[in-house]
Backbone as ProteinMPNN parsed JSONL, in Angstrom:
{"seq_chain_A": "XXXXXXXXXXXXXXXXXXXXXXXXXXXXXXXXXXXXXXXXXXXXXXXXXXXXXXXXXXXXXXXXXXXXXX", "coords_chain_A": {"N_chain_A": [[0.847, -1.175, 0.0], [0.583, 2.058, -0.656], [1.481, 5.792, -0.661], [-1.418, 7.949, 0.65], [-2.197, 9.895, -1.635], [-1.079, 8.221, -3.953], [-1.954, 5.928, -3.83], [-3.77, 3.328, -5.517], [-5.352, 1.365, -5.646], [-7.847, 1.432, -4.302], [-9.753, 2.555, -6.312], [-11.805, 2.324, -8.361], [-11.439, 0.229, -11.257], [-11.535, -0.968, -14.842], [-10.606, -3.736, -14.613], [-10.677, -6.423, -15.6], [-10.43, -5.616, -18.477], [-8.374, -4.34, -18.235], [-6.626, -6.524, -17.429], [-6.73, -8.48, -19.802], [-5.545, -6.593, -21.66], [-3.322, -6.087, -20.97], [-2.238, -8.583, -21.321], [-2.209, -8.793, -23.805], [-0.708, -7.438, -24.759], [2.076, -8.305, -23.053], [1.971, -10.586, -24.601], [2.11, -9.672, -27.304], [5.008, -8.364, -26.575], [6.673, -10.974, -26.688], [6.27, -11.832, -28.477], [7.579, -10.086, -30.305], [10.146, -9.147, -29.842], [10.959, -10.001, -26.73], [10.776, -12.617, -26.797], [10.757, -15.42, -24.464], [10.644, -14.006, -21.792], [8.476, -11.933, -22.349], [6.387, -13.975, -22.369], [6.805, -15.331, -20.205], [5.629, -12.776, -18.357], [3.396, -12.32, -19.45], [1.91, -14.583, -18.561], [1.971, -14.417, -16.012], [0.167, -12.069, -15.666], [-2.504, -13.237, -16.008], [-2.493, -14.719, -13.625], [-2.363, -12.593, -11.933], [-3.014, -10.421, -8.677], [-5.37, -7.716, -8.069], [-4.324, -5.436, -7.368], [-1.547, -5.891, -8.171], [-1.855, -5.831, -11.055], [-2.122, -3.638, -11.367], [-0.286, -1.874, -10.85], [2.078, -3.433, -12.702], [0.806, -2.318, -14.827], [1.514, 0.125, -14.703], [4.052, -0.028, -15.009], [4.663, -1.127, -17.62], [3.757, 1.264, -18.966], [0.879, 2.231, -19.282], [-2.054, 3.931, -19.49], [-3.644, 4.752, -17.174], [-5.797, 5.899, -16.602], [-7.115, 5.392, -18.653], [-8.633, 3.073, -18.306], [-10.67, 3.524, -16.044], [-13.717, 3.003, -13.742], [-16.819, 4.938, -15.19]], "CA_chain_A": [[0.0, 0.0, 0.0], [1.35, 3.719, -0.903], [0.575, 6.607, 0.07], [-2.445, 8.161, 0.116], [-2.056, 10.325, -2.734], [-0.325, 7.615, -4.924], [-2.224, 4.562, -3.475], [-4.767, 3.504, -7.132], [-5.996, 0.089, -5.074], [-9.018, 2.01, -3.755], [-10.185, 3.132, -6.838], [-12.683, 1.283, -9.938], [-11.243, 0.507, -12.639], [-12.332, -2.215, -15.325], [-9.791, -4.954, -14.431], [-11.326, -6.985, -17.168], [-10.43, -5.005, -19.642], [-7.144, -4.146, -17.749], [-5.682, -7.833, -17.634], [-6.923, -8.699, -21.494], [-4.688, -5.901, -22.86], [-1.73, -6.301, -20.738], [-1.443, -10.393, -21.561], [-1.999, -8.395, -25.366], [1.212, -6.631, -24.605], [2.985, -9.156, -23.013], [2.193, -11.112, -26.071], [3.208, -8.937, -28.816], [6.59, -8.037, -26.397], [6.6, -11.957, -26.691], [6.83, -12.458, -30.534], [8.282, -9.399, -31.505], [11.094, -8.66, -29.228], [11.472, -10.204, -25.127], [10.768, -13.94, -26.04], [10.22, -16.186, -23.242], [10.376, -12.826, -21.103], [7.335, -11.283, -22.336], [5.539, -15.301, -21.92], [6.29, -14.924, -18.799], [4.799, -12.012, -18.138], [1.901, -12.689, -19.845], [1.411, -15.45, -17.877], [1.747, -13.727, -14.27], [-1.004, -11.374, -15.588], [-3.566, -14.182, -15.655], [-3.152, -14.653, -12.122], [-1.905, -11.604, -10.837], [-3.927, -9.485, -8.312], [-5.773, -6.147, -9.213], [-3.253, -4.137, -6.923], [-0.319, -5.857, -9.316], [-2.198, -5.972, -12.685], [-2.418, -1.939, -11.697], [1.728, -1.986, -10.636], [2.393, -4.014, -14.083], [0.234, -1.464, -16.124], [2.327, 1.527, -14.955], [5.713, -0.475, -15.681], [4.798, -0.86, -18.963], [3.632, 2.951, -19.23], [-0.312, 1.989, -19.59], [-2.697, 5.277, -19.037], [-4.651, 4.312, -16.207], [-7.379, 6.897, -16.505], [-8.309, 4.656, -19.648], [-9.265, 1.907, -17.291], [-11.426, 4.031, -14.643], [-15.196, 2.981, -14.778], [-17.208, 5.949, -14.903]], "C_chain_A": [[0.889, 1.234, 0.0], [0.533, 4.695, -0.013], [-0.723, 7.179, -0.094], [-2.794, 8.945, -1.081], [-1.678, 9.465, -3.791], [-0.836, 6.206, -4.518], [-3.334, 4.345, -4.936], [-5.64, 2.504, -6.549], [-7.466, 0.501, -4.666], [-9.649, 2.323, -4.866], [-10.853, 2.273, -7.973], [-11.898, 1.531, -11.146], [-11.546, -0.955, -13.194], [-10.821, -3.049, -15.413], [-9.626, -6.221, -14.911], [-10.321, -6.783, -18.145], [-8.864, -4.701, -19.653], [-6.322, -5.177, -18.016], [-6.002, -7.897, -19.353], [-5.89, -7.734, -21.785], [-3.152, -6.003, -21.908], [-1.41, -7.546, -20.562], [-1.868, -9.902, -23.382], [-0.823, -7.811, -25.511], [2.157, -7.264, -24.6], [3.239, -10.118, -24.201], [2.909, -10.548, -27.107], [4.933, -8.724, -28.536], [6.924, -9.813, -26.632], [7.269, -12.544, -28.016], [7.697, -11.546, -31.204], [9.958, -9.336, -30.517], [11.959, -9.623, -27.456], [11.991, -11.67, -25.388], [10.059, -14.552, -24.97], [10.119, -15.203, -21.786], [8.87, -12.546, -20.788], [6.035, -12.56, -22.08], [5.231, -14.964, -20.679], [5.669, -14.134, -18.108], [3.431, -12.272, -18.312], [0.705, -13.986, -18.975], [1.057, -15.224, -16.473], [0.685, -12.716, -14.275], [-2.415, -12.223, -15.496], [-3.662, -14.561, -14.569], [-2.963, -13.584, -10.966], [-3.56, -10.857, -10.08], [-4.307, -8.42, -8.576], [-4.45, -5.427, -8.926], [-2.257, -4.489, -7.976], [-0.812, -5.578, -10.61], [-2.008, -3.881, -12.677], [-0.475, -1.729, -12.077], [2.281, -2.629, -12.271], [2.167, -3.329, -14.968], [1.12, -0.342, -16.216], [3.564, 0.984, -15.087], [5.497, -0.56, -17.029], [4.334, 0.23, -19.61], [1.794, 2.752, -19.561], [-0.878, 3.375, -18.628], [-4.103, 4.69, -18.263], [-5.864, 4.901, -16.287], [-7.739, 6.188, -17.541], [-9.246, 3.55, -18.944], [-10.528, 2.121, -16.075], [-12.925, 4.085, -14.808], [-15.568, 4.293, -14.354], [-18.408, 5.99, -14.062]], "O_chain_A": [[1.895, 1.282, 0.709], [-0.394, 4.631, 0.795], [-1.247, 6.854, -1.159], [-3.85, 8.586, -1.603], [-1.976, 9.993, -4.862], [-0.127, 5.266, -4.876], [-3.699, 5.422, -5.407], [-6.817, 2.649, -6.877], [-8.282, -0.411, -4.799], [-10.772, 2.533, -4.408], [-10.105, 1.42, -8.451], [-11.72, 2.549, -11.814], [-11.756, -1.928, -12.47], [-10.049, -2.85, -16.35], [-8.673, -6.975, -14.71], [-9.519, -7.622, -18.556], [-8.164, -4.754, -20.664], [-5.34, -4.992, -18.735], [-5.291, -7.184, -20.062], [-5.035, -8.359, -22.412], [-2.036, -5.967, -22.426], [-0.481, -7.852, -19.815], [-1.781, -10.822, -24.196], [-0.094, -7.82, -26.502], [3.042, -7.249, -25.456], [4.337, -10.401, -24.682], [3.983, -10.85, -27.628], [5.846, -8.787, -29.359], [8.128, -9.732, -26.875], [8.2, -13.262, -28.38], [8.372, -11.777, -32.207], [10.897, -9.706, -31.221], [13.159, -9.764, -27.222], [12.972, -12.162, -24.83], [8.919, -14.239, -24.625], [9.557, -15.659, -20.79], [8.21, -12.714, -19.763], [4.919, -12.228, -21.682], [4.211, -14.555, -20.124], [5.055, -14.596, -17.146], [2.546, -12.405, -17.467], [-0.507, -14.169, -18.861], [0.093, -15.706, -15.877], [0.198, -12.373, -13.198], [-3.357, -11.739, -14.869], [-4.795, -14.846, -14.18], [-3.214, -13.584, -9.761], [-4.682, -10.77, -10.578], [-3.638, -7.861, -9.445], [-3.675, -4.955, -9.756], [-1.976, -3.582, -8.758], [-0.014, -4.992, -11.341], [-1.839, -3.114, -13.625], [0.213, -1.542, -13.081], [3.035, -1.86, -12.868], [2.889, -3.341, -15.965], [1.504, 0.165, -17.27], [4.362, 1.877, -15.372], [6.32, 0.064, -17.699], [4.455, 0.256, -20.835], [1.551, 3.548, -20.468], [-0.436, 3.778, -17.552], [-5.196, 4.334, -18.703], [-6.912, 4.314, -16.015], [-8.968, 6.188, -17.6], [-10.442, 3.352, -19.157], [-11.12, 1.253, -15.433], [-13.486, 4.825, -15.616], [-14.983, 4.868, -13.437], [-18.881, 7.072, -13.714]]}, "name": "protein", "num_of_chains": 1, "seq": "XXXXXXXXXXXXXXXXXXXXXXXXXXXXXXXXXXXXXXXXXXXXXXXXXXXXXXXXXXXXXXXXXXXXXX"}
């Protein structure tokens, strides 16, 4: 948990929609470039928790406010 300004865990976002495109990421870094890297990844997003699937989205630079239900 962060701080309260910088904590995202509290907040809706479609987590759905969130995992599907970052095991689409990890994929493409998969075939085009990482390898067995970006597998792996892809694979820890299918069971990761929301708080990480959020932590994973901002390592790979993903714009969170797309994710935020309204």
């Amino acid at each position: 948990m962060g701080w309260f300004w910088d904590d995202d865990s509290n907040k809706d976002y479609d987590y759905k929609r969130l995992r599907k495109d970052l095991e689409n990421e990890y994929a493409i870094q998969s075939a085009s470039f990482s390898g067995g890297f970006g597998f792996l990844e892809m694979m820890e997003v299918s069971d990761a928790s929301n708080e990480k699937l959020l932590k994973m989205a901002k390592k790979v630079g993903f714009n969170l406010n797309k994710y935020r239900k309204r």
